CSV table of C-alpha atoms in Angstrom, one decimal:
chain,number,residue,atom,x,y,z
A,81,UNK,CA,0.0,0.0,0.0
A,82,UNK,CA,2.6,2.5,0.4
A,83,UNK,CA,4.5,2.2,-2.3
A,84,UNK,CA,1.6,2.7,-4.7
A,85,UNK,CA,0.2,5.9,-2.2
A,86,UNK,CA,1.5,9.7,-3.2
A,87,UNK,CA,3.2,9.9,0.2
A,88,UNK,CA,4.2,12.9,1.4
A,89,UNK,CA,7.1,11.6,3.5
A,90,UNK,CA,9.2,8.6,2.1
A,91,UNK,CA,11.4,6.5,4.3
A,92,UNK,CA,14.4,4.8,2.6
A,93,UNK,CA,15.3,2.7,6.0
A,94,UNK,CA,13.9,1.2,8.9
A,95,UNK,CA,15.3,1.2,12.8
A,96,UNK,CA,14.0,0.8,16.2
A,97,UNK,CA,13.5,3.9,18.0
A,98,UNK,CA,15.1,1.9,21.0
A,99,UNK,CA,18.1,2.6,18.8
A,100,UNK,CA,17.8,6.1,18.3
A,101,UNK,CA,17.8,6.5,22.3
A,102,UNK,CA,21.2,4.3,22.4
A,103,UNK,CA,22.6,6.5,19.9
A,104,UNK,CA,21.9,9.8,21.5
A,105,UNK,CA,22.6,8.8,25.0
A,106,UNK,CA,26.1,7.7,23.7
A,107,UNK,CA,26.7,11.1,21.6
A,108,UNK,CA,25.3,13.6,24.7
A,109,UNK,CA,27.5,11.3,26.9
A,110,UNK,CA,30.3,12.5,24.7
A,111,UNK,CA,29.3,16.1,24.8
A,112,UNK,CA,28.4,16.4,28.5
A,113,UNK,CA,30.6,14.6,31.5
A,114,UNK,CA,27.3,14.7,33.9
A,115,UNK,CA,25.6,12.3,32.0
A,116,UNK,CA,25.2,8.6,33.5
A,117,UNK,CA,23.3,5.9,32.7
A,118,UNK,CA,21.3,3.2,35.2
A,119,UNK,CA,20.3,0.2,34.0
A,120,UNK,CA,17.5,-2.4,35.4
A,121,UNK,CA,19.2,-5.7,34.2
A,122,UNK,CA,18.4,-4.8,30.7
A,123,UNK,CA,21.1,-3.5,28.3
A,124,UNK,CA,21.0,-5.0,25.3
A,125,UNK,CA,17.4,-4.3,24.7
A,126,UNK,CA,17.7,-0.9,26.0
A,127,UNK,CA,20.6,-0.4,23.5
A,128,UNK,CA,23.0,0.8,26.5
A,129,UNK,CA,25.8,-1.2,25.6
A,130,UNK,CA,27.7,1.5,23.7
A,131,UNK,CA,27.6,4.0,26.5
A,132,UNK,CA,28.5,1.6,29.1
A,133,UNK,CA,31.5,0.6,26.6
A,134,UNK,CA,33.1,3.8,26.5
A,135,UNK,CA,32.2,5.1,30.2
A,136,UNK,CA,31.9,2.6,32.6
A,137,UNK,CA,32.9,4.8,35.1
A,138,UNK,CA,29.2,6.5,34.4
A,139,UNK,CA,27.0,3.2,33.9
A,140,UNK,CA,25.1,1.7,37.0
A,141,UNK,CA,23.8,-1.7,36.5
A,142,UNK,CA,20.9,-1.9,39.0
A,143,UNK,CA,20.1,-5.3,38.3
A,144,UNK,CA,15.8,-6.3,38.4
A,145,UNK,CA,15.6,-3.5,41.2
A,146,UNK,CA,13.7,-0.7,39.1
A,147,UNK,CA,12.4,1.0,42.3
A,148,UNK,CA,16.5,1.0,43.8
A,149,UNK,CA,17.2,2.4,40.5
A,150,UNK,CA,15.2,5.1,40.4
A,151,UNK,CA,15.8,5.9,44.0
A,152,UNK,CA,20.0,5.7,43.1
A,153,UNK,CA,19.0,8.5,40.1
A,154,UNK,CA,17.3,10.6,42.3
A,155,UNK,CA,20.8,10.4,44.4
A,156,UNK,CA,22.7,10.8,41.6
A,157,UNK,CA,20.7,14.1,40.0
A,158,UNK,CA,21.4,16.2,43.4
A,159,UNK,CA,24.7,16.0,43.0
A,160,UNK,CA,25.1,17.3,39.4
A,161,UNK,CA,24.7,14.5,37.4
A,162,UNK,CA,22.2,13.7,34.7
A,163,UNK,CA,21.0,10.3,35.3
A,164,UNK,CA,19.2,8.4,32.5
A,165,UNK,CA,17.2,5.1,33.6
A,166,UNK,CA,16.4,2.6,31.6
A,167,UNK,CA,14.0,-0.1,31.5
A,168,UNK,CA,11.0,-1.5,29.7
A,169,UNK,CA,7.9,0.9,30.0
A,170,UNK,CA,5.5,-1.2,32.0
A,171,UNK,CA,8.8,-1.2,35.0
A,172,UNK,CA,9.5,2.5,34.0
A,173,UNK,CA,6.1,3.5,35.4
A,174,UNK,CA,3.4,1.1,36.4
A,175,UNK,CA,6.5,-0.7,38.7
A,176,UNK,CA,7.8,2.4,40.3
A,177,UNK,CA,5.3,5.3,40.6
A,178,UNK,CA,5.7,5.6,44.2
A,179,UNK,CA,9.4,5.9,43.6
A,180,UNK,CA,9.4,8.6,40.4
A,181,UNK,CA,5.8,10.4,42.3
A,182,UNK,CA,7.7,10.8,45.6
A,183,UNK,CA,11.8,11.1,44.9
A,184,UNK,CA,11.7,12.6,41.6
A,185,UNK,CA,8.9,14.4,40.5
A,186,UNK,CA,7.7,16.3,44.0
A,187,UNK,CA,11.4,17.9,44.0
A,188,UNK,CA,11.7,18.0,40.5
A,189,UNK,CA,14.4,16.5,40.3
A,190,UNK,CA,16.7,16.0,37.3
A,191,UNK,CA,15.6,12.5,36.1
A,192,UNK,CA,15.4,11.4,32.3
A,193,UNK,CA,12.9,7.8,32.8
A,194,UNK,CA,13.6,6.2,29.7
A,195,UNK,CA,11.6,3.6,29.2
A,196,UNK,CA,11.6,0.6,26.1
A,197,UNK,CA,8.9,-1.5,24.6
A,198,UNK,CA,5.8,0.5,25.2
A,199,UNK,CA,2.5,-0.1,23.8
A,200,UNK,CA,1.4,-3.1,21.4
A,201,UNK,CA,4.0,-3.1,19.5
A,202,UNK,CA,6.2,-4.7,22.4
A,203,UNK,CA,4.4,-7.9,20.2
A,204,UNK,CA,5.2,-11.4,21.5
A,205,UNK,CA,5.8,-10.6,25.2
A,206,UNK,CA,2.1,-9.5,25.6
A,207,UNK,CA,-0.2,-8.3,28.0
A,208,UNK,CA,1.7,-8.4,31.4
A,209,UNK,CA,4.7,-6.1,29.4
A,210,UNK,CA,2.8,-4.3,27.1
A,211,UNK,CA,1.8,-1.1,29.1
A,212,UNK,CA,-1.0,0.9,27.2
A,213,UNK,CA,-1.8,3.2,30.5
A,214,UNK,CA,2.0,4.8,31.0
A,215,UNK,CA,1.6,8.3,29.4
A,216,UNK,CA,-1.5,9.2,31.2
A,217,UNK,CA,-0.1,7.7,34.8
A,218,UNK,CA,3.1,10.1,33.4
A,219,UNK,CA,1.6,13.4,32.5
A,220,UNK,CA,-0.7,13.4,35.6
A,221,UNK,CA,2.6,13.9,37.7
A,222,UNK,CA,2.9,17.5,38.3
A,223,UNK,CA,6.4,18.5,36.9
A,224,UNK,CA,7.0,15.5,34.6
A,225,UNK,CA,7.7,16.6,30.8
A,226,UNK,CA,6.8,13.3,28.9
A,227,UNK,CA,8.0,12.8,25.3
A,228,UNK,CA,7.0,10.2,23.2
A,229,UNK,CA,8.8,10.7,19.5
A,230,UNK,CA,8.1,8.8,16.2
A,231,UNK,CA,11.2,7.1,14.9
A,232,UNK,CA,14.6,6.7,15.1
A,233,UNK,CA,15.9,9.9,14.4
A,234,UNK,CA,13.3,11.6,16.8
A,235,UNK,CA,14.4,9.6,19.2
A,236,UNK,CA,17.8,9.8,19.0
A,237,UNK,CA,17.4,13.6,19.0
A,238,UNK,CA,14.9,14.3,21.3
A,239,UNK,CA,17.4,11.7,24.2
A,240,UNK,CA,20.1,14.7,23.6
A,241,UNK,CA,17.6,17.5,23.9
A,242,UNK,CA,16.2,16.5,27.0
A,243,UNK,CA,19.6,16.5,28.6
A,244,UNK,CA,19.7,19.7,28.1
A,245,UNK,CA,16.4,20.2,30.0
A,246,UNK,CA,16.1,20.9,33.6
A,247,UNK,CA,13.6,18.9,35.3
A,248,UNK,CA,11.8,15.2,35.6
A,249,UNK,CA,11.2,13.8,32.3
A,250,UNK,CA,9.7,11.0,30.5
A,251,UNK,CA,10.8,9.2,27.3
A,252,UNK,CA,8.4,6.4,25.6
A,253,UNK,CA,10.0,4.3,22.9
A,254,UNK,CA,9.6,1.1,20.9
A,255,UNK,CA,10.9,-2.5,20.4
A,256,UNK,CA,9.9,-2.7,16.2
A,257,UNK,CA,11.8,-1.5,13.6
A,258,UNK,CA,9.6,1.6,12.1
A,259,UNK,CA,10.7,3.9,8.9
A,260,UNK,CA,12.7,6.4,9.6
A,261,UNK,CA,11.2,9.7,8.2
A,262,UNK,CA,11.8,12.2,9.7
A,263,UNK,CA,15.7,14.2,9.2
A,264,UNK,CA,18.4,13.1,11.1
A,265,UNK,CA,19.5,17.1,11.8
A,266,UNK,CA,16.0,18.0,13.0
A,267,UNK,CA,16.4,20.3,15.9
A,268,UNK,CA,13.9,18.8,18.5
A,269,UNK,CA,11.9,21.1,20.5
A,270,UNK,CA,10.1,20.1,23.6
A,271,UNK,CA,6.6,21.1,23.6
A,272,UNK,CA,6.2,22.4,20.6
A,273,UNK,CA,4.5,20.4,17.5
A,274,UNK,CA,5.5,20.1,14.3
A,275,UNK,CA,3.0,20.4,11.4
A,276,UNK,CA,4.4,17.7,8.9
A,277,UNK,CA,1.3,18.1,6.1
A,278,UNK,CA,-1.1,21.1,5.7
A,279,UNK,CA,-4.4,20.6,5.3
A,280,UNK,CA,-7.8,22.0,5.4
A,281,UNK,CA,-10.5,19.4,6.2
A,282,UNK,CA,-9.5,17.5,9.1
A,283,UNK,CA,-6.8,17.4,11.8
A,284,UNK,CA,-4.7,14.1,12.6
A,285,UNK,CA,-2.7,14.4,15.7
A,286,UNK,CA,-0.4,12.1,15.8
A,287,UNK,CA,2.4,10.8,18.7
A,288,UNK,CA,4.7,8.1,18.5
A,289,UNK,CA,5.0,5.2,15.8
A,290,UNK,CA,1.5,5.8,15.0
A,291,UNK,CA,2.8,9.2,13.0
A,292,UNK,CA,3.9,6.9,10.2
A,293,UNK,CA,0.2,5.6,10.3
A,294,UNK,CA,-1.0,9.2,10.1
A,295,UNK,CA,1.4,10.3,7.4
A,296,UNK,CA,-0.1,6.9,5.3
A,297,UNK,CA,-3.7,8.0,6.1
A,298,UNK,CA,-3.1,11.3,4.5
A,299,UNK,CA,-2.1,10.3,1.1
A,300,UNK,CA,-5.1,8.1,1.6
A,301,UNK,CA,-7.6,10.9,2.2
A,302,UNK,CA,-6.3,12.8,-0.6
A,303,UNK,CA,-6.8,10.3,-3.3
A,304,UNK,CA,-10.6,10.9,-1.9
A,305,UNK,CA,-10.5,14.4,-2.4
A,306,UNK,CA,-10.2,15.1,1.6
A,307,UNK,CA,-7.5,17.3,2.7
A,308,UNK,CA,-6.2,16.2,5.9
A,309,UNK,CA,-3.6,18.1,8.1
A,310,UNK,CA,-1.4,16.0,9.9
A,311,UNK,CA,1.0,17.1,13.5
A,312,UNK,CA,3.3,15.1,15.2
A,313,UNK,CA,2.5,15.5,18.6
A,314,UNK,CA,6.0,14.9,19.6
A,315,UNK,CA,5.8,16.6,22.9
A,316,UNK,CA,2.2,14.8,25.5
A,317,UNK,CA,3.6,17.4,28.5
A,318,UNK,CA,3.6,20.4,28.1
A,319,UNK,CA,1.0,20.4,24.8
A,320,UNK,CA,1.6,22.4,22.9
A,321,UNK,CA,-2.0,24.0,23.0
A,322,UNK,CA,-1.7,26.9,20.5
A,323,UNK,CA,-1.0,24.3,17.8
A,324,UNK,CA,-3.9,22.6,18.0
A,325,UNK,CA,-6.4,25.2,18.7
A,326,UNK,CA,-4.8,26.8,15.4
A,327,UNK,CA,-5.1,24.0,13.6
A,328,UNK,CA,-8.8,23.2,14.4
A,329,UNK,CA,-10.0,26.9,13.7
A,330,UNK,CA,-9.5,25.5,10.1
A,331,UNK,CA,-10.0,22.3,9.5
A,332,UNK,CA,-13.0,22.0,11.9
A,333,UNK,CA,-12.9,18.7,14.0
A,334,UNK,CA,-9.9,16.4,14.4
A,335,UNK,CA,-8.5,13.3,15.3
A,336,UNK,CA,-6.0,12.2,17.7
A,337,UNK,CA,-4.0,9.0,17.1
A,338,UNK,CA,-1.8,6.9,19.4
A,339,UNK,CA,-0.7,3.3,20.6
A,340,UNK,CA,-2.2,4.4,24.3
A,341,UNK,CA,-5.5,4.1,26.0
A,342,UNK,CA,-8.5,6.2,25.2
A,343,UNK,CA,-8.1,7.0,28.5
A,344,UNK,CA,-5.8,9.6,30.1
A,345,UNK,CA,-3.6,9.6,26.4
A,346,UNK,CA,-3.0,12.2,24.0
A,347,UNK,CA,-6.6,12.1,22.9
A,348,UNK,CA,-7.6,13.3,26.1
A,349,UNK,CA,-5.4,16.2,26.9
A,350,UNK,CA,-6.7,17.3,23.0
A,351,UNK,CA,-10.2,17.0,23.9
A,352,UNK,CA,-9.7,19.3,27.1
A,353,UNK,CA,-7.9,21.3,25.4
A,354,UNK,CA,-10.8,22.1,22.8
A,355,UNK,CA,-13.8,21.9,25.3
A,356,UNK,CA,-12.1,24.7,27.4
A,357,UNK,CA,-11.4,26.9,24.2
A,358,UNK,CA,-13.0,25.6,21.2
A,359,UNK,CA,-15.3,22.7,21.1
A,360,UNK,CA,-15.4,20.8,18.0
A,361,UNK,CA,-15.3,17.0,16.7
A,362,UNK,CA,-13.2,15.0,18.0
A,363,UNK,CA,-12.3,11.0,17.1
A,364,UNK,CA,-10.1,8.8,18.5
A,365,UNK,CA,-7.9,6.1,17.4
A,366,UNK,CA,-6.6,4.2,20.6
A,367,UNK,CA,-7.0,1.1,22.5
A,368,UNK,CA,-10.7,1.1,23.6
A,369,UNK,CA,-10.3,0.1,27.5
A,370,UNK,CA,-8.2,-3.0,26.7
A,371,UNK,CA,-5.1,-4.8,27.2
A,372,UNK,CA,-2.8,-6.3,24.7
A,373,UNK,CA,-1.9,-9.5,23.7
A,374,UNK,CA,0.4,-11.7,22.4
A,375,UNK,CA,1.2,-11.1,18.6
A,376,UNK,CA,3.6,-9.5,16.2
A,377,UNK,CA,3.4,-5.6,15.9
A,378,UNK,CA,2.2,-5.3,12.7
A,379,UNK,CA,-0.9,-8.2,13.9
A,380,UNK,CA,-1.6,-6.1,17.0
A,381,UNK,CA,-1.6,-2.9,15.1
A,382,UNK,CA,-4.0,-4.1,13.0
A,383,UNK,CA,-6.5,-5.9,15.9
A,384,UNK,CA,-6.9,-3.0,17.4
A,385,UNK,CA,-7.3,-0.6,15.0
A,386,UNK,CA,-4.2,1.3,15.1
A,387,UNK,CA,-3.0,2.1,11.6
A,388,UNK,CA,-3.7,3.8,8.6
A,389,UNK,CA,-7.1,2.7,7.7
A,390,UNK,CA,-8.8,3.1,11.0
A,391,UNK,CA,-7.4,6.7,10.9
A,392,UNK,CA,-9.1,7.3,7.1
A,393,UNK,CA,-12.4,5.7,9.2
A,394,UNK,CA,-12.4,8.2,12.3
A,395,UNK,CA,-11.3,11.1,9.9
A,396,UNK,CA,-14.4,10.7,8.2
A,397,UNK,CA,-16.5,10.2,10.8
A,398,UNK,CA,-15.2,13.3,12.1
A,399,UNK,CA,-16.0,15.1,9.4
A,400,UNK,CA,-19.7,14.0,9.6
A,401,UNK,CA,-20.0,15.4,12.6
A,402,UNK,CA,-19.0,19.3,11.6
């Protein structure tokens, strides 16, 4: 299908976003001594190994003690460093919120929760590991930034920019290899969304590896005659509200896609976002109060309804509602 689709972004590889966090946490290691990295007994997947290669001296291996780990970063973070945990996304949150709501987010302190193998597309592992609830139990936290980018070379530059950022932060990433399609010397800015495709009829928000999806369901749309404005939605905390309330003056209802729960994700803070300042339309494409299961990515994508097509399905039903 999307070789024969008038795409509007092309991809000309494929790479784990996992991999663009290992590849940025090496190069800002480079750049800035304060930098460390703690790991929960998971290294390879995490794509660590490089920076623990080349500074040992500023690589903790925790072991499968994710609550000691982030409790050790906390530590770390008042003393001047920069520490970066790592771990799969259901032990990066659902594990240790008492640890990250208490030690690091009610002092704000420095702490970059990187976290692996969220959503569905974790695939075989299935239900227990594939967290779908993370960015909501993350954003509630007062002070938390939480980032969830859309490939590789999102990732790898949104890991260096949020070194650079004072305060608790949350990464999401992914275990699949996804295109790569966005530029590899994007400057990333946190909290502020970038509008990929302009378009007149309907919004897609879009975070994560389910901006490839909205990218596909664009084309789509357009071979219908529908004009469909797509933003990656880079940035869950802080939103960047003046986006989408500009966005939605135009094109007149929206949807919001993500591989999250309806509840408490990205579709969410949208929808408050419009009902305090401008109510329109409003579709979501999400995991309907569910969990996961067992399955490769592309299966589970398509079980659940998060790709292209259901996107071209709530885009129009959107627009039936304006």
């Amino acid at each position: 299908m999307e070789k024969t689709l008038d795409l509007k972004f092309n991809y000309t590889d494929k790479k784990d976003t996992r991999s663009g966090f290992g590849d940025g946490l090496l190069e800002i290691g480079r750049k800035n001594p304060n930098v460390v990295g703690l790991c929960a007994d998971l290294i390879g997947s995490l794509k660590m190994g490089a920076f623990q290669k080349e500074f040992p001296e500023r690589f903790f291996q925790t072991g499968i003690a994710e609550a000691n780990m982030m409790g050790i970063a906390a530590g770390l973070s008042i003393s001047g460093k920069i520490p970066f945990t790592g771990t799969f996304a259901n032990f990066s949150t659902g594990r240790v919120y008492d640890q990250i709501r208490q030690s690091i987010a009610y002092s704000e302190k420095n702490v970059k929760i990187c976290a692996s193998h969220a959503g569905l597309t974790l695939g075989e592992d299935g239900a227990t590991h594939q967290i779908l609830e993370d960015l909501g139990m993350m954003k509630m936290l007062p002070n938390m930034t939480v980032i969830n980018p859309c490939d590789y070379n999102q990732t790898k530059a949104a890991t260096m920019a949020i070194a650079e950022h004072e305060g608790p932060v949350y990464l999401r990433f992914g275990r699949p290899v996804w295109p790569i399609f966005t530029p590899a010397d994007q400057k990333f800015e946190i909290g502020k969304a970038w509008k990929m495709i302009d378009g007149k009829d309907v919004t897609i928000f879009a975070t994560g590896h389910l901006v490839w999806e909205a990218v596909i369901a664009e084309a789509m749309l357009r071979e219908e005659g529908i004009s469909a404005e797509v933003i990656n939605i880079h940035t869950i905390k802080p939103l960047d509200e003046e986006a989408i309330l500009e966005s939605v003056a135009k094109t007149g209802c929206a949807v919001s896609a993500e591989e999250h729960q309806y509840n408490g994700g990205l579709g969410d803070s949208i929808a408050q976002t419009l009902i305090r300042n401008n109510p329109a339309p409003l579709e979501y494409v999400g995991v309907d109060d569910s969990f996961g299961e067992s399955g490769t990515p592309t299966q589970l994508l398509e079980k659940y309804g998060l790709n292209a097509d259901n996107i071209v399905k709530a885009a129009k039903k959107a627009l039936a509602r304006k």
